[in-house]
mmCIF file of C-alpha atoms in Angstrom:
data_model
loop_
_atom_site.group_PDB
_atom_site.id
_atom_site.type_symbol
_atom_site.label_atom_id
_atom_site.label_comp_id
_atom_site.label_asym_id
_atom_site.label_seq_id
_atom_site.Cartn_x
_atom_site.Cartn_y
_atom_site.Cartn_z
ATOM 1 C CA GLU A 4 -0.009 0.110 0.044
ATOM 2 C CA VAL A 5 1.212 3.376 -0.964
ATOM 3 C CA GLN A 6 1.647 5.572 2.273
ATOM 4 C CA LEU A 7 2.909 9.254 2.564
ATOM 5 C CA VAL A 8 3.315 10.960 5.789
ATOM 6 C CA GLU A 9 4.141 14.547 6.315
ATOM 7 C CA SER A 10 5.780 16.174 9.233
ATOM 8 C CA GLY A 11 7.394 19.181 10.476
ATOM 9 C CA GLY A 12 4.507 21.725 10.207
ATOM 10 C CA GLY A 13 3.747 24.091 12.972
ATOM 11 C CA LEU A 14 3.290 27.799 14.159
ATOM 12 C CA VAL A 15 6.095 30.221 12.909
ATOM 13 C CA GLN A 16 6.579 33.974 13.049
ATOM 14 C CA PRO A 17 6.724 35.702 9.704
ATOM 15 C CA GLY A 18 10.072 35.800 8.287
ATOM 16 C CA GLY A 19 10.927 32.534 9.770
ATOM 17 C CA SER A 20 11.769 29.199 8.364
ATOM 18 C CA LEU A 21 10.272 25.560 8.592
ATOM 19 C CA ARG A 22 11.473 22.234 7.085
ATOM 20 C CA LEU A 23 8.782 19.897 6.046
ATOM 21 C CA SER A 24 9.553 16.428 5.429
ATOM 22 C CA CYS A 25 7.597 13.356 3.893
ATOM 23 C CA GLY A 26 8.494 9.922 4.464
ATOM 24 C CA VAL A 27 7.068 7.103 1.975
ATOM 25 C CA SER A 28 6.726 3.343 1.869
ATOM 26 C CA GLY A 29 4.866 0.849 -0.226
ATOM 27 C CA PHE A 30 6.659 1.749 -3.638
ATOM 28 C CA THR A 31 10.094 2.255 -4.998
ATOM 29 C CA PHE A 32 10.638 5.829 -4.066
ATOM 30 C CA SER A 33 13.759 6.467 -6.425
ATOM 31 C CA ASN A 34 11.441 5.715 -9.484
ATOM 32 C CA PHE A 35 8.938 8.591 -9.199
ATOM 33 C CA TRP A 36 8.531 12.287 -9.340
ATOM 34 C CA MET A 37 7.455 13.851 -6.057
ATOM 35 C CA SER A 38 5.512 17.109 -5.383
ATOM 36 C CA TRP A 39 4.313 19.272 -2.762
ATOM 37 C CA VAL A 40 0.903 20.978 -2.985
ATOM 38 C CA ARG A 41 -0.640 23.314 -0.517
ATOM 39 C CA GLN A 42 -4.008 24.535 0.614
ATOM 40 C CA ALA A 43 -4.782 27.635 2.455
ATOM 41 C CA PRO A 44 -7.692 27.858 4.905
ATOM 42 C CA GLY A 45 -11.082 27.479 2.863
ATOM 43 C CA LYS A 46 -9.105 27.602 -0.652
ATOM 44 C CA GLY A 47 -8.315 25.619 -3.483
ATOM 45 C CA LEU A 48 -5.277 23.315 -4.135
ATOM 46 C CA GLU A 49 -2.044 25.048 -5.185
ATOM 47 C CA TRP A 50 0.907 23.120 -6.495
ATOM 48 C CA VAL A 51 3.978 24.354 -5.075
ATOM 49 C CA ALA A 52 6.988 22.249 -6.248
ATOM 50 C CA ASN A 53 8.296 19.015 -7.688
ATOM 51 C CA ILE A 54 11.480 17.177 -8.004
ATOM 52 C CA ASN A 55 12.456 14.307 -10.521
ATOM 53 C CA GLU A 56 13.528 10.947 -9.733
ATOM 54 C CA ASP A 57 17.155 11.492 -8.941
ATOM 55 C CA GLY A 58 16.882 15.074 -7.820
ATOM 56 C CA SER A 59 18.426 16.693 -10.773
ATOM 57 C CA GLU A 60 15.331 18.617 -12.026
ATOM 58 C CA ARG A 61 13.335 20.896 -9.620
ATOM 59 C CA TYR A 62 10.360 23.236 -10.453
ATOM 60 C CA TYR A 63 8.531 25.784 -8.434
ATOM 61 C CA VAL A 64 5.340 28.107 -8.522
ATOM 62 C CA ASP A 65 6.479 31.480 -9.210
ATOM 63 C CA SER A 66 5.147 32.636 -5.866
ATOM 64 C CA VAL A 67 7.667 30.701 -3.910
ATOM 65 C CA LYS A 68 10.713 30.837 -6.171
ATOM 66 C CA GLY A 69 13.817 31.934 -4.160
ATOM 67 C CA ARG A 70 12.084 31.005 -0.728
ATOM 68 C CA PHE A 71 11.250 27.244 -0.951
ATOM 69 C CA SER A 72 13.543 24.552 -1.659
ATOM 70 C CA ILE A 73 12.716 20.858 -2.426
ATOM 71 C CA SER A 74 14.875 18.158 -2.070
ATOM 72 C CA ARG A 75 14.970 14.321 -1.727
ATOM 73 C CA ASP A 76 16.967 11.524 -0.198
ATOM 74 C CA ASN A 77 16.422 8.180 -2.053
ATOM 75 C CA ALA A 78 18.267 6.206 0.597
ATOM 76 C CA LYS A 79 16.017 7.348 3.184
ATOM 77 C CA ASN A 80 12.647 7.408 1.227
ATOM 78 C CA SER A 81 11.991 10.856 2.098
ATOM 79 C CA VAL A 82 11.476 14.241 0.181
ATOM 80 C CA ASP A 83 11.754 17.615 2.029
ATOM 81 C CA LEU A 84 10.569 21.285 1.572
ATOM 82 C CA GLN A 85 12.687 23.941 3.106
ATOM 83 C CA ILE A 86 10.490 26.958 3.427
ATOM 84 C CA ASP A 87 12.335 30.241 4.274
ATOM 85 C CA SER A 88 11.191 33.841 4.659
ATOM 86 C CA LEU A 89 7.560 32.731 5.577
ATOM 87 C CA ARG A 90 4.767 35.142 4.972
ATOM 88 C CA ALA A 91 1.221 35.096 6.257
ATOM 89 C CA GLU A 92 -0.075 33.921 2.925
ATOM 90 C CA ASP A 93 1.871 30.757 3.309
ATOM 91 C CA THR A 94 -0.347 29.542 5.952
ATOM 92 C CA ALA A 95 -1.787 26.221 4.444
ATOM 93 C CA VAL A 96 -1.916 22.583 4.877
ATOM 94 C CA TYR A 97 1.086 21.294 2.877
ATOM 95 C CA TYR A 98 0.631 17.782 1.105
ATOM 96 C CA CYS A 99 3.370 15.552 -0.252
ATOM 97 C CA ALA A 100 2.231 13.788 -3.377
ATOM 98 C CA ARG A 101 3.570 10.858 -5.432
ATOM 99 C CA GLU A 102 3.184 11.770 -9.155
ATOM 100 C CA PHE A 103 2.200 8.435 -10.878
ATOM 101 C CA ARG A 104 -1.130 8.604 -13.138
ATOM 102 C CA GLY A 105 -2.171 11.592 -11.093
ATOM 103 C CA TYR A 106 -1.320 12.148 -7.568
ATOM 104 C CA ASN A 107 -1.258 9.812 -4.512
ATOM 105 C CA TRP A 108 -1.479 12.095 -1.514
ATOM 106 C CA GLY A 109 -0.481 12.173 2.147
ATOM 107 C CA GLN A 110 -2.675 13.608 4.943
ATOM 108 C CA GLY A 111 -0.837 16.919 4.961
ATOM 109 C CA THR A 112 0.804 18.981 7.561
ATOM 110 C CA LEU A 113 -0.254 22.423 8.920
ATOM 111 C CA VAL A 114 1.694 25.314 8.604
ATOM 112 C CA THR A 115 0.600 28.616 10.418
ATOM 113 C CA VAL A 116 2.366 31.808 9.970
ATOM 114 C CA SER A 117 1.525 34.272 12.665
ATOM 115 C CA SER A 118 3.080 36.613 15.237
ATOM 116 C CA GLU B 7 1.566 28.086 -17.260
ATOM 117 C CA ILE B 8 -1.380 26.308 -18.187
ATOM 118 C CA VAL B 9 -4.442 27.530 -16.736
ATOM 119 C CA LEU B 10 -7.397 25.241 -15.786
ATOM 120 C CA THR B 11 -10.789 26.869 -15.556
ATOM 121 C CA GLN B 12 -13.729 24.716 -13.828
ATOM 122 C CA SER B 13 -17.304 25.207 -14.237
ATOM 123 C CA PRO B 14 -19.692 25.848 -12.709
ATOM 124 C CA GLY B 15 -18.286 26.898 -9.337
ATOM 125 C CA THR B 16 -21.230 25.121 -7.496
ATOM 126 C CA LEU B 17 -23.588 22.641 -8.536
ATOM 127 C CA SER B 18 -26.825 22.069 -6.492
ATOM 128 C CA LEU B 19 -28.187 18.628 -7.015
ATOM 129 C CA SER B 20 -30.182 15.966 -5.504
ATOM 130 C CA PRO B 21 -29.133 12.442 -4.792
ATOM 131 C CA GLY B 22 -29.691 10.112 -7.788
ATOM 132 C CA GLU B 23 -29.041 13.091 -10.269
ATOM 133 C CA ARG B 24 -26.742 13.230 -12.644
ATOM 134 C CA ALA B 25 -23.477 15.829 -12.352
ATOM 135 C CA THR B 26 -21.513 17.184 -15.219
ATOM 136 C CA LEU B 27 -18.420 19.159 -14.284
ATOM 137 C CA SER B 28 -16.163 20.962 -16.899
ATOM 138 C CA CYS B 29 -12.508 21.612 -16.988
ATOM 139 C CA ARG B 30 -11.063 23.887 -19.788
ATOM 140 C CA ALA B 31 -7.397 24.338 -20.228
ATOM 141 C CA SER B 32 -5.687 27.494 -21.626
ATOM 142 C CA GLN B 33 -3.902 25.369 -24.037
ATOM 143 C CA SER B 34 -4.036 21.774 -25.302
ATOM 144 C CA ILE B 35 -2.976 19.203 -22.960
ATOM 145 C CA ALA B 36 -2.031 15.634 -23.730
ATOM 146 C CA SER B 37 -4.927 13.588 -22.185
ATOM 147 C CA ALA B 38 -2.492 11.353 -20.407
ATOM 148 C CA TYR B 39 -1.893 14.074 -18.051
ATOM 149 C CA LEU B 40 -5.340 15.177 -16.914
ATOM 150 C CA ALA B 41 -6.705 13.944 -13.520
ATOM 151 C CA TRP B 42 -9.717 14.591 -11.274
ATOM 152 C CA TYR B 43 -9.760 14.638 -7.654
ATOM 153 C CA GLN B 44 -12.504 14.542 -4.978
ATOM 154 C CA GLN B 45 -12.053 16.376 -1.479
ATOM 155 C CA LYS B 46 -14.158 16.392 1.374
ATOM 156 C CA PRO B 47 -13.796 18.857 4.334
ATOM 157 C CA GLY B 48 -10.888 18.055 6.699
ATOM 158 C CA GLN B 49 -9.449 15.218 4.223
ATOM 159 C CA ALA B 50 -6.799 15.083 1.752
ATOM 160 C CA PRO B 51 -7.747 14.896 -1.915
ATOM 161 C CA ARG B 52 -8.679 11.384 -3.527
ATOM 162 C CA LEU B 53 -7.633 10.564 -7.029
ATOM 163 C CA LEU B 54 -10.441 9.767 -9.226
ATOM 164 C CA ILE B 55 -9.576 9.908 -12.635
ATOM 165 C CA TYR B 56 -6.188 9.920 -14.410
ATOM 166 C CA GLY B 57 -5.305 10.034 -18.089
ATOM 167 C CA ALA B 58 -8.446 11.999 -18.561
ATOM 168 C CA SER B 59 -10.783 8.718 -18.485
ATOM 169 C CA SER B 60 -8.956 6.032 -16.407
ATOM 170 C CA ARG B 61 -10.692 5.319 -13.144
ATOM 171 C CA ALA B 62 -8.276 5.005 -10.180
ATOM 172 C CA SER B 63 -8.328 2.012 -8.135
ATOM 173 C CA GLY B 64 -11.525 1.311 -6.173
ATOM 174 C CA ILE B 65 -13.390 4.226 -7.754
ATOM 175 C CA PRO B 66 -17.056 3.329 -8.729
ATOM 176 C CA ASP B 67 -17.969 3.060 -12.386
ATOM 177 C CA ARG B 68 -20.501 5.917 -11.816
ATOM 178 C CA PHE B 69 -17.544 8.265 -12.030
ATOM 179 C CA ARG B 70 -16.494 8.839 -15.636
ATOM 180 C CA GLY B 71 -13.854 11.065 -17.215
ATOM 181 C CA SER B 72 -13.860 12.323 -20.819
ATOM 182 C CA GLY B 73 -12.347 14.789 -23.148
ATOM 183 C CA PHE B 74 -9.221 15.914 -24.965
ATOM 184 C CA GLY B 75 -7.164 18.822 -26.038
ATOM 185 C CA THR B 76 -8.659 21.705 -23.990
ATOM 186 C CA ASP B 77 -12.026 20.501 -22.761
ATOM 187 C CA PHE B 78 -12.516 17.746 -20.310
ATOM 188 C CA THR B 79 -15.440 16.555 -18.311
ATOM 189 C CA LEU B 80 -16.225 14.538 -15.262
ATOM 190 C CA THR B 81 -19.635 12.872 -15.213
ATOM 191 C CA ILE B 82 -21.206 11.278 -11.997
ATOM 192 C CA SER B 83 -24.046 9.265 -13.431
ATOM 193 C CA ARG B 84 -26.296 9.174 -10.190
ATOM 194 C CA LEU B 85 -25.038 10.971 -7.106
ATOM 195 C CA GLU B 86 -24.799 9.204 -4.049
ATOM 196 C CA PRO B 87 -24.812 11.049 -0.595
ATOM 197 C CA GLU B 88 -21.080 10.628 -0.197
ATOM 198 C CA ASP B 89 -20.392 12.125 -3.648
ATOM 199 C CA PHE B 90 -21.235 15.696 -2.412
ATOM 200 C CA ALA B 91 -17.774 17.309 -2.169
ATOM 201 C CA VAL B 92 -15.457 19.441 -4.087
ATOM 202 C CA TYR B 93 -13.835 18.314 -7.255
ATOM 203 C CA TYR B 94 -10.642 19.554 -8.765
ATOM 204 C CA CYS B 95 -9.082 18.879 -12.089
ATOM 205 C CA GLN B 96 -5.227 19.020 -12.564
ATOM 206 C CA GLN B 97 -2.658 18.900 -15.423
ATOM 207 C CA TYR B 98 0.373 16.981 -14.289
ATOM 208 C CA GLY B 99 2.247 16.790 -17.759
ATOM 209 C CA TYR B 100 3.855 20.333 -17.865
ATOM 210 C CA SER B 101 5.754 22.254 -15.472
ATOM 211 C CA PRO B 102 4.351 23.928 -13.538
ATOM 212 C CA ARG B 103 1.802 21.496 -12.536
ATOM 213 C CA THR B 104 -1.748 23.328 -12.248
ATOM 214 C CA PHE B 105 -5.086 22.658 -10.592
ATOM 215 C CA GLY B 106 -8.495 24.080 -11.624
ATOM 216 C CA GLN B 107 -10.245 26.314 -8.783
ATOM 217 C CA GLY B 108 -12.648 23.584 -7.910
ATOM 218 C CA THR B 109 -16.414 22.746 -8.372
ATOM 219 C CA LYS B 110 -18.545 22.144 -5.131
ATOM 220 C CA VAL B 111 -21.146 19.611 -5.639
ATOM 221 C CA GLU B 112 -23.910 20.508 -3.040
ATOM 222 C CA ILE B 113 -27.096 18.785 -1.878
ATOM 223 C CA LYS B 114 -30.076 20.898 -3.297
#
């Protein structure tokens, strides 16, 4: 069974940083692109970033370029999202997803940016 | 960036009725890379359809995806009580990946 479990969310002040992590099981991690998607309270889904199988390709939505960084460790079956210079508008549930015939999703981790 | 526009924003229907949801892309998408998701409050999205028309594992056959190019449709043939939710389309073939803004299917 494909499983994805996010961690690392929490309350952070504006300008602060967080590192989100997603651990996976049930599939050969190194064979798949991985994505992060976020959802602000009461809003729709927003794709944030993805990374290819070996980490050599990374893409970001314009609104997070220069502040967010996606990475992966194929030995540990994990994908991370480093979030810097946090803003109030980054408040959201952050989901990790496997890209394969659509997305398989984790349950999400909540990031709240507030003073 | 490919913009996906979903319509209508809200669909008010009764159980047993047919729901037709639209997703229009700002440029042509290879059908292999169009997906539909269902999301209920407090839950992660659930994959329904991939490749525009293939049902994901465990998805009932009342859910049907169709379309090509720039126009795609999700049809729910007979609404069950558990189908009232928000539905999103997504293209996952081009970077950046993008989602539609969602269609809420509510009980009339």
